[in-house]
Tab-separated table of C-alpha atoms in Angstrom:
chain	number	residue	atom	x	y	z
A	106	MET	CA	8.515	13.153	-7.769
A	107	SER	CA	8.356	14.643	-3.546
A	108	GLU	CA	10.722	13.486	-1.553
A	109	TYR	CA	8.100	12.804	0.969
A	110	ILE	CA	5.136	10.957	-0.811
A	111	GLU	CA	5.643	8.645	-4.011
A	112	VAL	CA	2.138	8.257	-6.024
A	113	ASP	CA	2.383	6.175	-9.109
A	114	GLN	CA	-1.535	5.920	-10.627
A	115	GLU	CA	-0.439	2.861	-13.021
A	116	ILE	CA	0.954	0.358	-10.603
A	117	PRO	CA	-1.123	1.812	-8.932
A	118	ARG	CA	0.757	2.909	-5.687
A	119	PHE	CA	1.040	5.529	-2.894
A	120	ARG	CA	4.251	5.687	-0.781
A	121	VAL	CA	5.493	7.842	2.638
A	122	ASN	CA	8.879	8.226	2.873
A	123	ARG	CA	9.747	6.961	6.894
A	124	LYS	CA	11.645	10.352	7.203
A	125	VAL	CA	8.568	12.360	7.630
A	126	MET	CA	8.127	10.500	10.947
A	127	THR	CA	11.817	10.967	12.193
A	128	ASP	CA	12.907	14.239	10.993
A	129	PRO	CA	13.000	16.939	13.535
A	130	ALA	CA	13.156	19.497	10.371
A	131	VAL	CA	10.201	17.786	8.968
A	132	PHE	CA	8.274	18.524	12.547
A	133	ALA	CA	9.149	22.110	12.695
A	134	VAL	CA	7.535	22.639	9.465
A	135	GLU	CA	4.232	20.821	10.577
A	136	ARG	CA	4.634	22.904	13.803
A	137	GLU	CA	4.340	26.175	11.385
A	138	ARG	CA	2.513	25.079	8.727
A	139	VAL	CA	-0.250	22.370	9.984
A	140	PHE	CA	-0.690	23.051	13.278
A	141	ASP	CA	-0.285	27.060	12.756
A	142	HIS	CA	-2.731	27.142	10.316
A	143	SER	CA	-6.078	24.434	11.404
A	144	TRP	CA	-8.525	24.832	13.673
A	145	LEU	CA	-7.486	22.560	16.387
A	146	TYR	CA	-9.741	20.802	18.972
A	147	ILE	CA	-9.540	21.731	22.852
A	148	GLY	CA	-12.499	20.635	24.505
A	149	HIS	CA	-15.940	19.782	24.655
A	150	GLU	CA	-18.430	22.529	26.072
A	151	THR	CA	-20.294	20.001	28.552
A	152	GLU	CA	-17.016	19.739	30.364
A	153	LEU	CA	-17.501	23.175	31.557
A	154	ALA	CA	-20.931	22.265	33.204
A	155	LYS	CA	-21.276	25.659	35.576
A	156	PRO	CA	-20.084	29.023	35.213
A	157	ASN	CA	-16.148	29.728	36.365
A	158	ASP	CA	-15.699	26.038	35.606
A	159	TYR	CA	-12.268	25.728	33.621
A	160	VAL	CA	-9.678	22.779	31.873
A	161	THR	CA	-6.149	23.216	31.272
A	162	ARG	CA	-4.941	21.936	27.723
A	163	THR	CA	-1.568	22.156	25.750
A	164	VAL	CA	-2.569	22.595	22.175
A	165	ALA	CA	-0.011	22.278	19.640
A	166	GLY	CA	2.653	23.216	22.306
A	167	ARG	CA	0.862	26.456	23.802
A	168	PRO	CA	-0.920	25.859	27.424
A	169	LEU	CA	-4.403	27.322	27.331
A	170	ILE	CA	-7.091	27.529	29.601
A	171	LEU	CA	-10.829	26.586	27.894
A	172	ALA	CA	-13.590	28.767	30.551
A	173	ARG	CA	-16.957	28.875	31.066
A	174	ASP	CA	-16.856	32.758	32.548
A	175	ALA	CA	-19.010	33.897	35.331
A	176	LYS	CA	-21.637	34.743	32.764
A	177	GLY	CA	-21.509	31.691	30.724
A	178	LYS	CA	-20.011	32.322	27.764
A	179	VAL	CA	-17.336	29.524	26.869
A	180	ARG	CA	-13.794	31.210	26.516
A	181	VAL	CA	-10.022	30.083	25.451
A	182	TRP	CA	-7.031	32.002	27.414
A	183	VAL	CA	-3.200	31.469	26.936
A	184	ASN	CA	-2.503	29.995	30.376
A	185	SER	CA	0.844	32.385	30.945
A	186	CYS	CA	0.624	35.531	33.168
A	187	PRO	CA	1.130	38.854	30.656
A	188	HIS	CA	3.385	39.859	33.573
A	189	ARG	CA	6.669	37.763	33.302
A	190	GLY	CA	5.048	34.293	32.068
A	191	ALA	CA	4.101	32.048	34.899
A	192	MET	CA	1.099	29.664	34.406
A	193	LEU	CA	-1.798	30.715	35.851
A	194	CYS	CA	-3.563	27.817	36.310
A	195	ARG	CA	-1.584	24.698	37.585
A	196	GLU	CA	-4.717	22.292	37.908
A	197	PRO	CA	-6.044	20.606	35.276
A	198	LYS	CA	-9.446	21.503	36.433
A	199	GLY	CA	-11.370	23.880	38.519
A	200	ASN	CA	-13.768	26.153	39.033
A	201	ALA	CA	-12.733	30.094	39.773
A	202	ARG	CA	-14.163	33.595	39.110
A	203	PHE	CA	-10.176	34.793	39.272
A	204	MET	CA	-7.034	33.513	38.241
A	205	THR	CA	-4.232	34.747	40.364
A	206	CYS	CA	-0.591	34.310	39.524
A	207	PHE	CA	1.642	32.392	41.950
A	208	TYR	CA	4.841	34.086	41.169
A	209	HIS	CA	3.948	37.889	41.310
A	210	GLY	CA	0.362	38.098	42.484
A	211	TRP	CA	-1.582	39.785	39.221
A	212	SER	CA	-5.140	38.315	39.491
A	213	PHE	CA	-7.576	38.220	36.499
A	214	ASN	CA	-11.176	37.393	35.984
A	215	ASN	CA	-12.255	34.805	33.716
A	216	SER	CA	-13.725	37.231	30.943
A	217	GLY	CA	-9.810	37.865	30.859
A	218	GLU	CA	-9.276	41.290	32.190
A	219	VAL	CA	-6.676	42.126	35.002
A	220	VAL	CA	-8.561	42.925	38.173
A	221	SER	CA	-5.533	43.284	40.685
A	222	ILE	CA	-1.623	44.072	40.376
A	223	PRO	CA	-0.041	43.981	43.398
A	224	ASP	CA	1.182	47.829	44.214
A	225	ASP	CA	-0.447	49.214	41.043
A	226	ALA	CA	0.914	52.944	41.834
A	227	GLY	CA	3.800	51.539	41.115
A	228	TYR	CA	3.237	51.491	37.995
A	229	GLY	CA	2.246	55.103	36.824
A	230	ALA	CA	-0.945	56.246	35.027
A	231	GLY	CA	0.063	55.515	31.747
A	232	PHE	CA	0.820	52.012	32.311
A	233	GLU	CA	-0.741	49.707	29.920
A	234	ARG	CA	-2.549	46.842	32.365
A	235	PRO	CA	-2.714	43.914	29.850
A	236	GLY	CA	-5.385	41.388	30.168
A	237	LEU	CA	-5.301	37.638	29.305
A	238	ALA	CA	-4.118	36.738	25.637
A	239	ALA	CA	-6.089	34.251	23.862
A	240	PRO	CA	-5.574	32.347	20.416
A	241	ALA	CA	-6.769	33.880	17.063
A	242	LYS	CA	-9.726	32.567	16.718
A	243	VAL	CA	-12.005	30.479	18.948
A	244	GLY	CA	-15.298	28.615	17.577
A	245	SER	CA	-17.575	25.721	18.649
A	246	TYR	CA	-19.791	23.062	16.462
A	247	ARG	CA	-22.204	20.994	18.249
A	248	GLY	CA	-20.274	21.707	21.373
A	249	PHE	CA	-16.851	20.354	20.227
A	250	VAL	CA	-14.602	23.861	20.887
A	251	PHE	CA	-11.968	24.408	18.698
A	252	VAL	CA	-9.167	27.055	18.540
A	253	SER	CA	-6.767	28.301	15.446
A	254	PHE	CA	-3.794	30.552	15.692
A	255	ASP	CA	-4.335	31.885	12.432
A	256	PRO	CA	-6.175	35.275	12.354
A	257	ASP	CA	-7.019	34.349	8.544
A	258	ILE	CA	-8.170	30.897	8.402
A	259	VAL	CA	-11.562	29.934	6.992
A	260	ASP	CA	-14.854	29.984	9.828
A	261	LEU	CA	-15.008	26.474	11.538
A	262	PRO	CA	-17.899	25.195	9.808
A	263	THR	CA	-16.233	25.686	6.420
A	264	TYR	CA	-13.099	24.349	7.626
A	265	LEU	CA	-15.205	20.974	8.979
A	266	ALA	CA	-16.666	20.629	5.547
A	267	GLY	CA	-18.031	16.925	5.144
A	268	ALA	CA	-17.360	15.955	8.865
A	269	LYS	CA	-19.951	18.563	9.472
A	270	GLU	CA	-22.630	15.925	8.712
A	271	TYR	CA	-20.657	13.116	10.752
A	272	LEU	CA	-20.348	14.859	14.062
A	273	ASP	CA	-24.327	15.630	13.365
A	274	LEU	CA	-24.952	11.714	13.480
A	275	VAL	CA	-23.132	11.461	16.855
A	276	SER	CA	-24.735	14.896	18.350
A	277	ASP	CA	-28.193	13.998	17.422
A	278	GLN	CA	-28.394	10.947	19.473
A	279	SER	CA	-29.017	12.421	22.194
A	280	GLU	CA	-32.582	14.831	22.620
A	281	VAL	CA	-30.920	16.759	25.318
A	282	GLY	CA	-27.365	17.772	24.177
A	283	MET	CA	-24.685	14.723	24.342
A	284	ARG	CA	-22.342	15.052	26.939
A	285	VAL	CA	-18.797	14.586	28.432
A	286	LEU	CA	-18.336	12.090	31.188
A	287	PRO	CA	-15.912	13.304	34.269
A	288	GLY	CA	-12.679	11.274	33.828
A	289	THR	CA	-10.335	11.510	30.855
A	290	HIS	CA	-7.935	8.782	29.377
A	291	GLU	CA	-4.029	10.481	29.678
A	292	TYR	CA	-1.441	8.300	28.383
A	293	SER	CA	1.448	8.624	26.166
A	294	VAL	CA	3.089	6.903	23.220
A	295	LYS	CA	6.847	6.374	21.684
A	296	ALA	CA	6.331	6.963	18.261
A	297	ASN	CA	5.403	10.260	15.737
A	298	TRP	CA	1.576	11.280	15.891
A	299	LYS	CA	0.598	10.694	12.465
A	300	LEU	CA	0.874	6.710	13.093
A	301	LEU	CA	-1.946	6.857	15.920
A	302	THR	CA	-4.139	9.018	13.067
A	303	GLU	CA	-3.758	6.419	10.457
A	304	ASN	CA	-4.412	3.760	13.543
A	305	SER	CA	-7.468	5.464	14.508
A	306	TYR	CA	-9.439	4.694	11.454
A	307	ASP	CA	-7.407	1.324	9.945
A	308	GLY	CA	-10.291	-0.654	9.259
A	309	TYR	CA	-7.936	-3.906	9.291
A	310	HIS	CA	-5.379	-4.282	11.431
A	311	LEU	CA	-7.890	-5.782	13.997
A	312	VAL	CA	-7.891	-9.668	12.922
A	313	SER	CA	-3.766	-9.468	13.376
A	314	THR	CA	-3.339	-6.741	16.074
A	315	HIS	CA	-5.663	-7.649	18.879
A	316	GLN	CA	-6.263	-11.147	18.279
A	317	ARG	CA	-6.080	-11.982	22.202
A	318	TYR	CA	-8.951	-9.918	22.368
A	319	LEU	CA	-11.105	-11.602	19.688
A	320	GLU	CA	-10.380	-14.997	21.189
A	321	MET	CA	-11.576	-13.653	24.898
A	322	ILE	CA	-14.608	-12.525	22.968
A	323	THR	CA	-15.200	-16.004	21.463
A	324	ALA	CA	-14.846	-17.412	24.344
A	325	ALA	CA	-17.171	-15.597	26.920
A	326	HIS	CA	-19.975	-15.118	23.951
A	327	GLY	CA	-19.025	-17.182	21.010
A	328	LYS	CA	-17.497	-16.883	17.490
A	329	ALA	CA	-17.010	-13.040	17.137
A	330	ASP	CA	-18.227	-10.896	14.147
A	331	ILE	CA	-15.285	-9.538	12.530
A	332	SER	CA	-17.025	-7.964	9.558
A	333	PHE	CA	-16.057	-4.396	10.324
A	334	ALA	CA	-14.004	-3.709	7.306
A	335	SER	CA	-16.237	-5.496	5.271
A	336	ASN	CA	-19.198	-3.336	5.743
A	337	SER	CA	-17.431	-0.405	5.791
A	338	ILE	CA	-16.721	2.539	3.136
A	339	ALA	CA	-14.171	4.969	3.138
A	340	VAL	CA	-15.618	8.536	2.764
A	341	ASN	CA	-13.465	11.861	2.244
A	342	LEU	CA	-14.747	14.688	3.676
A	343	GLY	CA	-12.650	16.917	2.146
A	344	GLY	CA	-9.698	19.083	3.611
A	345	GLY	CA	-8.265	16.451	4.798
A	346	HIS	CA	-10.870	15.082	6.950
A	347	ALA	CA	-11.936	11.159	6.476
A	348	VAL	CA	-14.070	8.875	7.973
A	349	MET	CA	-14.588	4.982	7.659
A	350	ALA	CA	-18.412	4.593	8.259
A	351	GLY	CA	-20.003	1.219	8.865
A	352	THR	CA	-23.719	-0.277	8.910
A	353	PRO	CA	-25.394	-1.249	11.984
A	354	ALA	CA	-23.564	-4.983	11.701
A	355	SER	CA	-20.252	-3.611	11.634
A	356	GLY	CA	-17.773	-3.459	14.550
A	357	ALA	CA	-19.893	-5.977	16.492
A	358	ALA	CA	-16.585	-7.385	17.857
A	359	LEU	CA	-15.538	-4.378	19.381
A	360	GLY	CA	-16.601	-4.301	22.598
A	361	ARG	CA	-18.046	-6.817	24.701
A	362	PRO	CA	-21.663	-7.669	23.570
A	363	LEU	CA	-24.242	-5.531	24.905
A	364	SER	CA	-26.486	-7.007	27.471
A	365	GLU	CA	-30.405	-7.693	26.675
A	366	GLU	CA	-31.361	-5.068	29.006
A	367	ALA	CA	-29.225	-2.721	27.472
A	368	LYS	CA	-30.122	-3.680	23.614
A	369	HIS	CA	-33.592	-3.027	25.122
A	370	GLU	CA	-32.515	0.220	26.435
A	371	LYS	CA	-31.306	1.709	23.074
A	372	ALA	CA	-33.739	0.281	20.873
A	373	GLU	CA	-35.959	2.173	22.902
A	374	HIS	CA	-33.580	5.688	22.751
A	375	PHE	CA	-33.432	5.409	18.926
A	376	GLU	CA	-37.055	4.632	18.475
A	377	ARG	CA	-37.676	8.103	19.914
A	378	LEU	CA	-35.176	9.751	18.054
A	379	ARG	CA	-37.070	8.447	14.939
A	380	GLN	CA	-39.802	10.662	15.972
A	381	THR	CA	-37.300	13.981	15.360
A	382	HIS	CA	-34.994	13.090	12.705
A	383	GLY	CA	-37.017	10.355	10.817
A	384	ASP	CA	-35.992	6.663	9.786
A	385	ALA	CA	-32.854	6.618	7.282
A	386	TRP	CA	-31.080	9.539	9.736
A	387	VAL	CA	-31.851	7.051	12.876
A	388	ASP	CA	-30.874	3.851	10.728
A	389	ARG	CA	-27.166	6.166	9.886
A	390	MET	CA	-26.873	6.838	13.574
A	391	GLY	CA	-27.215	2.704	14.386
A	392	GLY	CA	-23.801	2.603	12.266
A	393	THR	CA	-20.283	3.177	13.493
A	394	ARG	CA	-17.941	5.835	12.638
A	395	ASN	CA	-14.263	5.839	12.497
A	396	LEU	CA	-13.811	9.859	12.267
A	397	VAL	CA	-10.637	12.002	11.660
A	398	ILE	CA	-11.040	15.580	11.494
A	399	PHE	CA	-7.319	17.149	10.239
A	400	PRO	CA	-4.830	17.259	11.599
A	401	ASN	CA	-5.650	15.137	15.000
A	402	LEU	CA	-8.945	14.895	16.509
A	403	VAL	CA	-10.485	11.630	16.465
A	404	VAL	CA	-14.164	10.784	17.089
A	405	ILE	CA	-15.110	7.031	16.847
A	406	ASP	CA	-18.497	6.183	17.364
A	407	LEU	CA	-19.349	2.091	17.854
A	408	VAL	CA	-21.190	0.219	19.588
A	409	MET	CA	-19.601	0.421	22.760
A	410	GLY	CA	-20.046	4.419	22.680
A	411	VAL	CA	-18.809	7.447	21.348
A	412	LEU	CA	-14.677	8.141	21.958
A	413	ILE	CA	-13.163	11.548	21.486
A	414	ARG	CA	-9.725	11.418	21.019
A	415	ARG	CA	-6.914	14.110	20.872
A	416	ILE	CA	-3.611	13.460	19.663
A	417	GLU	CA	-0.401	15.906	20.938
A	418	PRO	CA	2.614	15.818	19.043
A	419	VAL	CA	5.713	16.850	21.218
A	420	THR	CA	8.094	15.374	19.759
A	421	PRO	CA	9.123	13.763	16.151
A	422	ASP	CA	9.064	10.321	17.891
A	423	TYR	CA	6.857	11.404	20.853
A	424	MET	CA	2.887	11.905	21.401
A	425	GLU	CA	0.590	12.727	24.161
A	426	VAL	CA	-2.895	11.178	23.841
A	427	SER	CA	-6.226	12.181	25.654
A	428	ALA	CA	-9.630	10.648	25.564
A	429	TRP	CA	-12.935	11.216	27.035
A	430	GLN	CA	-16.612	9.329	26.818
A	431	LEU	CA	-19.222	11.339	24.805
A	432	VAL	CA	-23.127	10.141	25.909
A	433	PRO	CA	-26.731	11.040	25.629
A	434	PRO	CA	-27.671	11.412	29.317
A	435	GLU	CA	-30.777	10.604	28.790
A	436	GLU	CA	-29.950	6.682	28.287
A	437	GLY	CA	-30.739	3.819	30.394
A	438	GLU	CA	-28.733	3.115	33.341
A	439	GLU	CA	-27.556	-0.521	32.341
A	440	LEU	CA	-26.638	1.190	28.675
A	441	HIS	CA	-24.411	3.760	30.457
A	442	ARG	CA	-22.844	1.213	32.532
A	443	GLN	CA	-21.818	-0.782	29.896
A	444	ARG	CA	-20.607	2.449	27.716
A	445	LEU	CA	-18.075	3.106	30.977
A	446	ASP	CA	-16.943	-0.450	31.159
A	447	ASN	CA	-16.117	-0.316	27.447
A	448	PHE	CA	-14.865	2.789	28.209
A	449	LEU	CA	-12.321	1.355	30.242
A	450	THR	CA	-11.544	-2.191	29.515
A	451	PHE	CA	-11.130	-1.691	25.459
A	452	TRP	CA	-10.190	2.032	25.274
A	453	GLY	CA	-8.321	2.249	28.292
A	454	PRO	CA	-4.122	3.069	28.728
A	455	GLY	CA	-3.991	-0.774	30.173
A	456	GLY	CA	-7.596	-2.238	28.413
A	457	LEU	CA	-7.747	-5.139	26.033
A	458	ALA	CA	-7.082	-2.672	22.912
A	459	SER	CA	-5.100	0.462	23.505
A	460	PRO	CA	-1.648	-1.678	24.553
A	461	ASP	CA	-1.667	-3.563	21.466
A	462	ASP	CA	-1.864	-0.107	19.069
A	463	VAL	CA	0.425	1.518	21.311
A	464	GLU	CA	3.024	-1.599	21.029
A	465	ALA	CA	2.406	-1.676	17.304
A	466	LEU	CA	3.311	2.043	16.616
A	467	GLU	CA	6.283	1.961	18.688
A	468	THR	CA	7.550	-0.860	17.076
A	469	CYS	CA	6.786	0.920	13.875
A	470	GLN	CA	9.167	3.578	15.525
A	471	ARG	CA	12.075	1.632	16.778
A	472	SER	CA	12.034	0.114	13.056
A	473	TYR	CA	12.304	4.004	11.460
A	474	ALA	CA	16.051	3.323	12.567
A	475	ALA	CA	16.652	1.318	9.055
A	476	GLN	CA	14.981	3.601	6.893
A	477	ARG	CA	18.393	4.141	5.033
A	478	GLU	CA	17.645	0.107	3.656
A	479	LEU	CA	13.662	0.938	3.879
A	480	PRO	CA	12.610	4.189	3.163
A	481	TRP	CA	9.250	3.790	2.378
A	482	SER	CA	5.743	2.729	4.037
A	483	ASP	CA	3.235	1.519	1.640
A	484	ILE	CA	-0.169	2.906	1.952
A	485	SER	CA	-1.563	1.287	-1.689
A	486	ARG	CA	-4.439	-0.742	-0.317
A	487	GLY	CA	-7.663	-0.365	-2.440
A	488	MET	CA	-6.193	1.891	-5.181
A	489	HIS	CA	-6.779	-0.876	-7.617
A	490	THR	CA	-10.478	-1.725	-6.524
A	491	PRO	CA	-13.590	-0.263	-7.971
A	492	HIS	CA	-14.792	0.359	-4.429
A	493	LYS	CA	-11.937	2.807	-3.340
A	494	GLY	CA	-11.672	2.818	0.550
A	495	MET	CA	-13.574	-0.530	1.111
A	496	ASN	CA	-10.826	-2.623	3.225
A	497	GLY	CA	-8.376	-0.442	2.095
A	498	GLU	CA	-6.759	2.816	3.049
A	499	TYR	CA	-8.312	5.489	0.985
A	500	GLN	CA	-8.893	7.422	4.051
A	501	MET	CA	-5.423	7.644	5.260
A	502	ARG	CA	-4.331	8.700	1.367
A	503	THR	CA	-6.948	11.528	1.544
A	504	TRP	CA	-5.058	12.592	4.911
A	505	TRP	CA	-1.858	12.350	3.677
A	506	ARG	CA	-2.818	14.571	0.811
A	507	ARG	CA	-3.916	17.302	2.626
A	508	TRP	CA	-0.556	17.027	5.043
A	509	HIS	CA	1.227	17.136	1.749
A	510	GLU	CA	-0.847	20.054	0.314
A	511	LEU	CA	0.550	21.632	3.548
A	512	VAL	CA	3.995	20.853	4.289
A	513	ALA	CA	5.518	20.371	0.800
A	514	GLY	CA	3.337	23.181	-0.709
A	515	GLU	CA	2.078	20.526	-3.548
A	516	ALA	CA	-1.411	19.143	-4.393
A	517	LEU	CA	-0.683	15.440	-5.160
A	518	PRO	CA	-3.309	13.727	-7.982
A	519	GLU	CA	-6.636	13.049	-6.457
A	520	GLU	CA	-8.195	9.483	-5.939
A	521	PRO	CA	-11.902	9.423	-7.252
A	522	GLN	CA	-14.465	8.510	-4.265
A	523	ALA	CA	-16.500	5.754	-4.612
A	524	PRO	CA	-20.340	6.250	-4.969
A	525	LEU	CA	-21.816	5.982	-1.884
A	526	PRO	CA	-24.394	3.174	-1.150
A	527	ASP	CA	-27.884	4.395	0.022
A	528	PHE	CA	-27.703	3.779	3.471
A	529	PHE	CA	-24.508	6.285	3.777
A	530	ALA	CA	-26.269	9.238	1.913
A	531	GLY	CA	-29.457	9.115	4.501
A	532	GLN	CA	-30.408	12.683	5.604
A	533	ARG	CA	-32.449	13.884	8.251
A	534	GLN	CA	-36.162	13.842	7.926
A	535	ARG	CA	-36.284	17.585	9.087
A	536	PRO	CA	-34.162	19.631	10.606
A	537	ALA	CA	-32.989	18.810	14.432
A	538	SER	CA	-34.004	20.823	17.120
A	539	ALA	CA	-30.740	21.460	18.151
A	540	THR	CA	-28.957	23.605	16.030
A	541	ALA	CA	-26.299	22.150	13.928
A	542	GLU	CA	-24.571	25.709	13.405
A	543	ALA	CA	-21.472	27.003	14.674
A	544	LYS	CA	-21.836	28.798	17.613
């Protein structure tokens, strides 16, 4: 039996040892075997609206620069001067043709080439004048930019596997290309990063954890629809990726109801999309998606809008979280306003949902101090039902199986995927005008 995960198909039972949430040795192995050998999200191409735009991010502990060079090409560089190591870009974002190290004055263009070294002649003709370092691999799918530090990793489309279909469902919601809005939610959680991956597509904590929010919705708009889990199904997308996907009836309680004007704007927008993609695909677009791309990217697409959430592990009991709003830029003004309102008041660090989740995860982490007396967390819900994943934790077990394969070097017994209802299998009528291939 694994020291990390216990699986019993007869009972059935799936349990995770709480030491994986607290042990620095496990965290170090995750850094090496998970984060050094995965594709990791760094940002969206639309965050770089103009040539020479850049943003700075930390990915798997490394400081990186996501930039659009002078010719418009998206680049990723290590945010460290090759001379003595000082950070080149110390602002979260900006626009610059050149990056000059404030320490000794070495300067580089945004294509990574060194362009100026003070007292260059003092180094001699044979001195190697290095350019900027970069991650081993950089890839983009539908505007989502990923990096990998593994030079031998599979290409990005292969890695994404079935998650590509769900990124397509998000990206096809615009005729001109989905766009990340300016502004970032940034907050920290004193808990292990894996707890937030679980929480991000946990379909049934809504009623208990967000009780006050539901009471507020009921008081303002009448009885809240809490059918999210019962109208959803978990789907194994391969590679540890999974989604909690729902029908248009799902998630109606998540976010204040749209006004009649916003509903009309959305209906008109989706009607135009039907001409391109067909009814089956656009019907699916109108549903919901809580998608986790292994190991730490979350894309949540609900009535209120599309959230991109990136989870950055810092220590075994501390993570940093960044989140952005992704929108179709051609949508109506009222719908756009309500999306932004929900992004702030529901998803925001001081909103009506995120603080509840943060408190829940931090109490879990504090309770792990008693792991000797209570060593296991249970993730068995739904294993015995014929529709595995419905109202359950199949999506989490899918993630944990991939985690265990990488960290422990051992594959756990697979769990069959429930047959997908026809709604969740609907495809495009014909290919979208925007290519779905990796760039």
